[in-house]
C-alpha positions as a Python dict, from the first residue, in 0.01 Angstrom:
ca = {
    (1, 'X'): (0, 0, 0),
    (2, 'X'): (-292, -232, -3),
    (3, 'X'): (-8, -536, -85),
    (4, 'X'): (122, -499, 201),
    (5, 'X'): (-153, -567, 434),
    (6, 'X'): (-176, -931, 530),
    (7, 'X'): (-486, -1124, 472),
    (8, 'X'): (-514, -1315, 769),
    (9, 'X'): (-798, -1637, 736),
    (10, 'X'): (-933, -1947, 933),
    (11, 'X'): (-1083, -2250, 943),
    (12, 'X'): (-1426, -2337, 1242),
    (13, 'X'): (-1471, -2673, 1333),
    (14, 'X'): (-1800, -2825, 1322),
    (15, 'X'): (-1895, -2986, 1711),
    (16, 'X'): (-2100, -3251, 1671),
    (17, 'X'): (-2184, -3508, 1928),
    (18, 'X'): (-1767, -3633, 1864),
    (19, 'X'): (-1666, -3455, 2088),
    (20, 'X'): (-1425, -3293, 1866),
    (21, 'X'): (-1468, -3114, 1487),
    (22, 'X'): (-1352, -3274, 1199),
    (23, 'X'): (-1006, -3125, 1063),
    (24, 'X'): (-1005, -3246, 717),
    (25, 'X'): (-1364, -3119, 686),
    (26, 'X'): (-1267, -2778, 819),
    (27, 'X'): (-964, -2781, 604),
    (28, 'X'): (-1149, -2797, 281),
    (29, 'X'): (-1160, -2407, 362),
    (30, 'X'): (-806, -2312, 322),
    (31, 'X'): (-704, -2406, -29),
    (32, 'X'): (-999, -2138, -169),
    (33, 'X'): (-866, -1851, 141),
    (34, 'X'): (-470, -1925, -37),
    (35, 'X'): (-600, -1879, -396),
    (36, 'X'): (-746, -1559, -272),
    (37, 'X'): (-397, -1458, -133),
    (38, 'X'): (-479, -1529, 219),
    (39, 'X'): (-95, -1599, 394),
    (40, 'X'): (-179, -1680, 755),
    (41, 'X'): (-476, -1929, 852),
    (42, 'X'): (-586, -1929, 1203),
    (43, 'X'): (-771, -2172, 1377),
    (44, 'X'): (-819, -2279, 1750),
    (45, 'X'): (-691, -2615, 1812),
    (46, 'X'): (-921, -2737, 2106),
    (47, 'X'): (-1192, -2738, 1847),
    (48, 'X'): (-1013, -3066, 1697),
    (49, 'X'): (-851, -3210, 1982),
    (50, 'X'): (-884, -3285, 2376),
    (51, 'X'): (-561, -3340, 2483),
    (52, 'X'): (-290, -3092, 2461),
    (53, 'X'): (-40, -3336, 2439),
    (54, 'X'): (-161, -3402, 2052),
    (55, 'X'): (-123, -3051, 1952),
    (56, 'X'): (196, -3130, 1743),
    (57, 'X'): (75, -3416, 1580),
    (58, 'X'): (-223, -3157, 1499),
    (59, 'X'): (-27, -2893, 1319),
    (60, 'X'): (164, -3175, 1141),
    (61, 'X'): (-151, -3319, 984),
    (62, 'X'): (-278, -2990, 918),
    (63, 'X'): (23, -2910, 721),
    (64, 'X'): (-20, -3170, 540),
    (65, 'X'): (-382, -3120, 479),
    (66, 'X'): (-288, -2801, 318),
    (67, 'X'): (-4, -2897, 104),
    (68, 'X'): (-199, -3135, -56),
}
C-alpha cells in the first residue's frame, strides 16, 4: 500500500565562508516537502552548528522554523 510508505525528506545547508550554513535559509525547503506529504525531514546538524553543545537549542529553533 503505497500510503503506507513514508516519505522521508531533508534540508542541505549552504557552506559559505561562515563557517556554518544558514538554517532559516535551508528551512525554506520543508514547508513545500510537508505539503507534498513528506513526514520525516532529515538533516545533518554539523552543517549549522560547531559545537555540539548547541544541538538542542538547534532542533528547538528548527521546530520552530517549521511550525511557522
Amino acid at each position: 500500500e503505497p500510503r503506507e510508505i513514508e516519505l522521508v525528506g531533508g534540508i542541505r545547508g549552504e557552506l559559505g565562508g561562515a563557517g556554518v550554513a544558514d538554517l532559516e535559509e535551508a528551512a525554506a525547503a520543508i514547508p513545500e516537502q510537508l505539503a507534498a506529504g513528506y513526514t520525516t525531514i532529515c538533516f545533518k546538524p554539523s552543517q549549522f552548528i560547531d559545537d555540539p553543545r548547541e544541538l538542542g537549542g538547534l532542533c528547538r529553533r528548527l521546530v520552530r522554523l517549521t511550525a511557522g
